[in-house]
Short mmCIF file of C-alpha atoms in Angstrom, two decimals:
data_model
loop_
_atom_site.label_atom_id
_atom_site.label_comp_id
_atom_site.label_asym_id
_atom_site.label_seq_id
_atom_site.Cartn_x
_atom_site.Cartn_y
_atom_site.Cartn_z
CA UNK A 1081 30.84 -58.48 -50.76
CA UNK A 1082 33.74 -60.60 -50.19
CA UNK A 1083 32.95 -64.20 -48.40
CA UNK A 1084 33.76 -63.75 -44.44
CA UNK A 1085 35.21 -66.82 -43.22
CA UNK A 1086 34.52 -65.47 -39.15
CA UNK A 1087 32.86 -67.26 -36.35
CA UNK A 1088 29.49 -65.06 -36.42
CA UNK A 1089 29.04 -66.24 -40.41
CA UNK A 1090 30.05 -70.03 -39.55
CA UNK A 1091 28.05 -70.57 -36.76
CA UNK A 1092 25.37 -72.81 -37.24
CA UNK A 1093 22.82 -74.23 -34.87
CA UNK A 1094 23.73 -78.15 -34.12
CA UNK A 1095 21.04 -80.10 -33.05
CA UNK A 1096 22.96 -83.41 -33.20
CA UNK A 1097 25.99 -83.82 -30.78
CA UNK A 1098 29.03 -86.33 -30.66
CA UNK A 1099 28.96 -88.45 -27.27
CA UNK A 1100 32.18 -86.57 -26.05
CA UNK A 1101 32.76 -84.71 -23.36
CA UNK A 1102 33.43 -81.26 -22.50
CA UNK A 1103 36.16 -80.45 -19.96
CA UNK A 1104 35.60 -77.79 -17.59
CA UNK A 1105 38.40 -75.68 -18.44
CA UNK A 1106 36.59 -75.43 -22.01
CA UNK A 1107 33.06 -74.76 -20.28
CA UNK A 1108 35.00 -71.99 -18.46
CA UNK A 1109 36.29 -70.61 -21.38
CA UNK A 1110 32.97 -70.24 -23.44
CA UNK A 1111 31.18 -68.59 -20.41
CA UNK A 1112 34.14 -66.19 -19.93
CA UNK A 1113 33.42 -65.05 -23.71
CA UNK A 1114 30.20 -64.42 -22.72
CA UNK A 1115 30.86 -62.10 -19.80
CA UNK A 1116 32.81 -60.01 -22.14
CA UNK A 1117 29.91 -59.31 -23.42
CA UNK A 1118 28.17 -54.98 -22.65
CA UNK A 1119 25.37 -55.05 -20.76
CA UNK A 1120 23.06 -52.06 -19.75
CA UNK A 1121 24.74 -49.68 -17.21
CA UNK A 1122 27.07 -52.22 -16.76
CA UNK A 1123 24.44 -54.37 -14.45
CA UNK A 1124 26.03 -57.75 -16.04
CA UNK A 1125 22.55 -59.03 -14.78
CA UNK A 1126 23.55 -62.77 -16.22
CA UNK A 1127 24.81 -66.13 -14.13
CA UNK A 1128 25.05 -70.03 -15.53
CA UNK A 1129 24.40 -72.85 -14.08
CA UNK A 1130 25.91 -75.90 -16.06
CA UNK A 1131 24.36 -78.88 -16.05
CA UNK A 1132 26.15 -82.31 -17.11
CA UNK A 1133 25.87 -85.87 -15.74
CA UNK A 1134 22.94 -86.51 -13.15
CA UNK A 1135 22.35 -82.73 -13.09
CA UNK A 1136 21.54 -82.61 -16.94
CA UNK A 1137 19.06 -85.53 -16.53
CA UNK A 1138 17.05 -84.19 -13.83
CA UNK A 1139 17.17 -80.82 -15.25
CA UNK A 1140 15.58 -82.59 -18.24
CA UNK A 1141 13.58 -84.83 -16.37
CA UNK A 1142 12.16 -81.53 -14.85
CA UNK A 1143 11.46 -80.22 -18.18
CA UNK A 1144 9.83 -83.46 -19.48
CA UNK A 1145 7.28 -83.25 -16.86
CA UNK A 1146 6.47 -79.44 -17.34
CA UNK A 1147 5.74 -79.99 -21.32
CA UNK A 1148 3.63 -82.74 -20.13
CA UNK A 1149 1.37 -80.65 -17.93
CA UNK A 1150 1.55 -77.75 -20.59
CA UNK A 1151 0.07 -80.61 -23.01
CA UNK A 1152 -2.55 -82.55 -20.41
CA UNK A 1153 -3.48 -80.47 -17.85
CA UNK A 1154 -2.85 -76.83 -16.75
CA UNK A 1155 -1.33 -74.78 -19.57
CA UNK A 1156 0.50 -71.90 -18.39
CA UNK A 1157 1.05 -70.88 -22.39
CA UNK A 1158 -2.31 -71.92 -24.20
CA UNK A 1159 -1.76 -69.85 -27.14
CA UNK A 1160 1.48 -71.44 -27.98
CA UNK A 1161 0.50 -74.67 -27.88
CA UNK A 1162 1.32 -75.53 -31.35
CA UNK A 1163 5.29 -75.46 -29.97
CA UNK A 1164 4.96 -78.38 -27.83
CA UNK A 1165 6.14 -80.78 -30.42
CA UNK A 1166 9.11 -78.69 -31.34
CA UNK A 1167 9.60 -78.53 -27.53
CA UNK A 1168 9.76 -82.40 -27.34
CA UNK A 1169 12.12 -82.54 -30.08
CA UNK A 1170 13.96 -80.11 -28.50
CA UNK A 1171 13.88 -82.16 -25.62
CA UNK A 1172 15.95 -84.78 -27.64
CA UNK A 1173 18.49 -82.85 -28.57
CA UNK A 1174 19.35 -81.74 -24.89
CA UNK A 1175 19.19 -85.33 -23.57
CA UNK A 1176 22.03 -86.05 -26.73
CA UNK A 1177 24.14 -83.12 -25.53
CA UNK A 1178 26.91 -83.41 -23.25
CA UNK A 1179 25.96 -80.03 -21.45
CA UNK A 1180 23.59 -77.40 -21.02
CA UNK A 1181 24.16 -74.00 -19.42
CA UNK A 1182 20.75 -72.95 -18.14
CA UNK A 1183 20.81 -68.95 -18.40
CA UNK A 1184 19.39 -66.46 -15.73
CA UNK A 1185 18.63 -63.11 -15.65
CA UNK A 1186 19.91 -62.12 -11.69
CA UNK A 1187 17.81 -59.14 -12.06
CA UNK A 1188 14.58 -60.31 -13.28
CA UNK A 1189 11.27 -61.61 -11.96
CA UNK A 1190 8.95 -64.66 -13.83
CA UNK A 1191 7.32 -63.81 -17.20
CA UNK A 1192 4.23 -65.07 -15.18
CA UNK A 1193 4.35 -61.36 -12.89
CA UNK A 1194 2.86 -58.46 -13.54
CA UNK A 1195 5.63 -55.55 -14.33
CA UNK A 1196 5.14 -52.02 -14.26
CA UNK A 1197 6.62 -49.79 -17.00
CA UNK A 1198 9.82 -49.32 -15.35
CA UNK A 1199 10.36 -52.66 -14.41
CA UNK A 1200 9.49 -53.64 -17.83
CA UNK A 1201 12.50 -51.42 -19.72
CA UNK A 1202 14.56 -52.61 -17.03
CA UNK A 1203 13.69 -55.98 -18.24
CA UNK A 1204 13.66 -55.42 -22.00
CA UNK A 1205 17.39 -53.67 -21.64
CA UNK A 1206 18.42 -56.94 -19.26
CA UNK A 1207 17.39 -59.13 -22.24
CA UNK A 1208 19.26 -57.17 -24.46
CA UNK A 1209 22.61 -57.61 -22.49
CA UNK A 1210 21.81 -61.37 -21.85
CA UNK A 1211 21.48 -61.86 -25.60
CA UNK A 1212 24.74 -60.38 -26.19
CA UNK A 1213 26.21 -62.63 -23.43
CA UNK A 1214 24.87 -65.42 -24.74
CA UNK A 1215 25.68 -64.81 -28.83
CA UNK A 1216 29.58 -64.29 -27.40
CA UNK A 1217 29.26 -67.59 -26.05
CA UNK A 1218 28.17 -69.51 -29.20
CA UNK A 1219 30.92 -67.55 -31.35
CA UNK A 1220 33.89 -68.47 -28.80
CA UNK A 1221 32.38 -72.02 -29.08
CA UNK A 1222 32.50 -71.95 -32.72
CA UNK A 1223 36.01 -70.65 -32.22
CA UNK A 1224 36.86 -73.91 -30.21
CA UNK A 1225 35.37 -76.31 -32.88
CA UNK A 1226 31.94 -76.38 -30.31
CA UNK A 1227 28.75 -76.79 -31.73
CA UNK A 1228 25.74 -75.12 -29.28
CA UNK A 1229 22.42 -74.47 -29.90
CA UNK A 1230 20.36 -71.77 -27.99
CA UNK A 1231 16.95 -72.94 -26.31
CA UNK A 1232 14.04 -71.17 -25.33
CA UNK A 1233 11.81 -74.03 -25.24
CA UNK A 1234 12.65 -74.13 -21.25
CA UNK A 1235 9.58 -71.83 -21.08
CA UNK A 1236 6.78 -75.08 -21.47
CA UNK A 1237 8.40 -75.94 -18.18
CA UNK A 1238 9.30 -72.51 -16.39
CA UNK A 1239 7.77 -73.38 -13.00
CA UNK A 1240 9.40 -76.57 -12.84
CA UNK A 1241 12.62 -75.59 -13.81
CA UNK A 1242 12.86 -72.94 -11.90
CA UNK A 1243 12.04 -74.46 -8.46
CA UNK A 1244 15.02 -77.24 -10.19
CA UNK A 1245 17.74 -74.83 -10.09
CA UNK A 1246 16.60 -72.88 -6.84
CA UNK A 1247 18.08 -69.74 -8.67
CA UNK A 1248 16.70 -66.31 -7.87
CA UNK A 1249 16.22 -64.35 -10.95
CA UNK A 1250 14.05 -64.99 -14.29
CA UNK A 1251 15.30 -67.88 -16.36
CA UNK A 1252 15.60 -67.25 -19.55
CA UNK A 1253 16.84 -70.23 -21.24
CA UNK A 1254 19.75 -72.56 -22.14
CA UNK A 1255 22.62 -73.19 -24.52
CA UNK A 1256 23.30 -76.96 -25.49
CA UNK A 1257 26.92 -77.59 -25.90
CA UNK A 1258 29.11 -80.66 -26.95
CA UNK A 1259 31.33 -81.45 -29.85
CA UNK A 1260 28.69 -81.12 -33.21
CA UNK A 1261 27.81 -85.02 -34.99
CA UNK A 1262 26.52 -82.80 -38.15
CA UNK A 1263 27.51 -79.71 -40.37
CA UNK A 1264 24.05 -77.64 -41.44
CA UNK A 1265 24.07 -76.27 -44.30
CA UNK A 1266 23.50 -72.06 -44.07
CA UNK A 1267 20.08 -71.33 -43.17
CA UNK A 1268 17.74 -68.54 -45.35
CA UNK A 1269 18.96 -64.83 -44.53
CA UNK A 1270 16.53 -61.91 -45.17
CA UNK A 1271 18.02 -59.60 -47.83
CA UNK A 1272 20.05 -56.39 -46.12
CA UNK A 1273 17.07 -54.30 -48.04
CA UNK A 1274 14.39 -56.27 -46.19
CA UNK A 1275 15.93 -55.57 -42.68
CA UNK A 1276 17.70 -51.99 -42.72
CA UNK A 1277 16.31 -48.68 -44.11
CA UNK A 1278 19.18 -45.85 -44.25
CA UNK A 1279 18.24 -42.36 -43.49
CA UNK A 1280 21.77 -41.18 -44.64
#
């Protein structure tokens, strides 16, 4: 197989950003990738909220206090537990980058409520569509020369960033973006014949 120079094979995830900002034209740009994106009968069940300036710190400020309370007092997530220090590192990288889009899913309702079967394909086939949104937006970033990283970490603090943003729908994370201070090296890929079986 021939070496494929594209934006989904040079993508990497930057966890170190360059204190430079991000114009909004740019922001504009990446999120407009993303909406390109198909979604499940078309719902396009996805909105953004970017954060920068005053409205990234609180954001983060927000999130700071609900990994606290996941780690001192009422855990919402007791059996993942053990992610609280990757969520406090992940913290760090957030405060360092210029921006953060905080995802939501318009249509759905907080990990925390019970679904019923319907609700929950609805809500699997949502996340689907949102994960396609959201890898279109790291490849047009890549495109620009934008490093991002994808967060889910934002769960350890789902309450509090919820009532934050004042958004209706489920939140379902974020995407850190800014211009990247490091160049990872290619991470481990599973072999093709560990992840596809063809009945051809």
């Amino acid at each position: 197989m021939t070496e494929n120079k594209s934006s989904i094979y040079n993508r990497r995830s930057i966890r170190k950003f360059q204190d430079k900002a991000l114009s909004k034209e740019q922001i504009e740009e990446i999120i407009q990738a993303g909406s390109a994106a198909p979604s499940a009968k078309n719902r396009q069940p996805w909105k953004c909220i970017v954060l920068g300036n005053r409205y990234k710190e609180e954001f983060l400020t927000c999130m700071e206090k609900g990994i606290a309370r996941e780690e001192h007092s009422l855990a919402m997530l007791p059996k993942s537990k053990s992610g609280l220090a990757d969520a406090k590192n992940t913290l760090r990288i957030m405060q360092e980058a210029p921006i953060l889009i905080a995802v939501i899913n318009t249509n759905g309702k907080s990990p925390f409520t019970a679904l019923d079967t319907d609700e929950r394909i609805a809500e699997i086939c949502d996340s689907l569509s949102i994960g396609a949104f959201i890898e279109n937006m790291l490849l047009q970033a890549e495109q620009m020369g934008i490093g991002t990283l994808w967060i889910a970490n934002t769960c350890f603090a789902y309450q509090e960033l919820v009532s934050y943003l004042n958004a209706d729908g489920q939140l379902i994370g974020a995407v850190a973006a800014g211009y990247a201070a490091e160049h990872p090296d290619k991470r481990p890929r599973k072999a093709l014949g560990e992840i596809a079986e063809f009945w051809i």
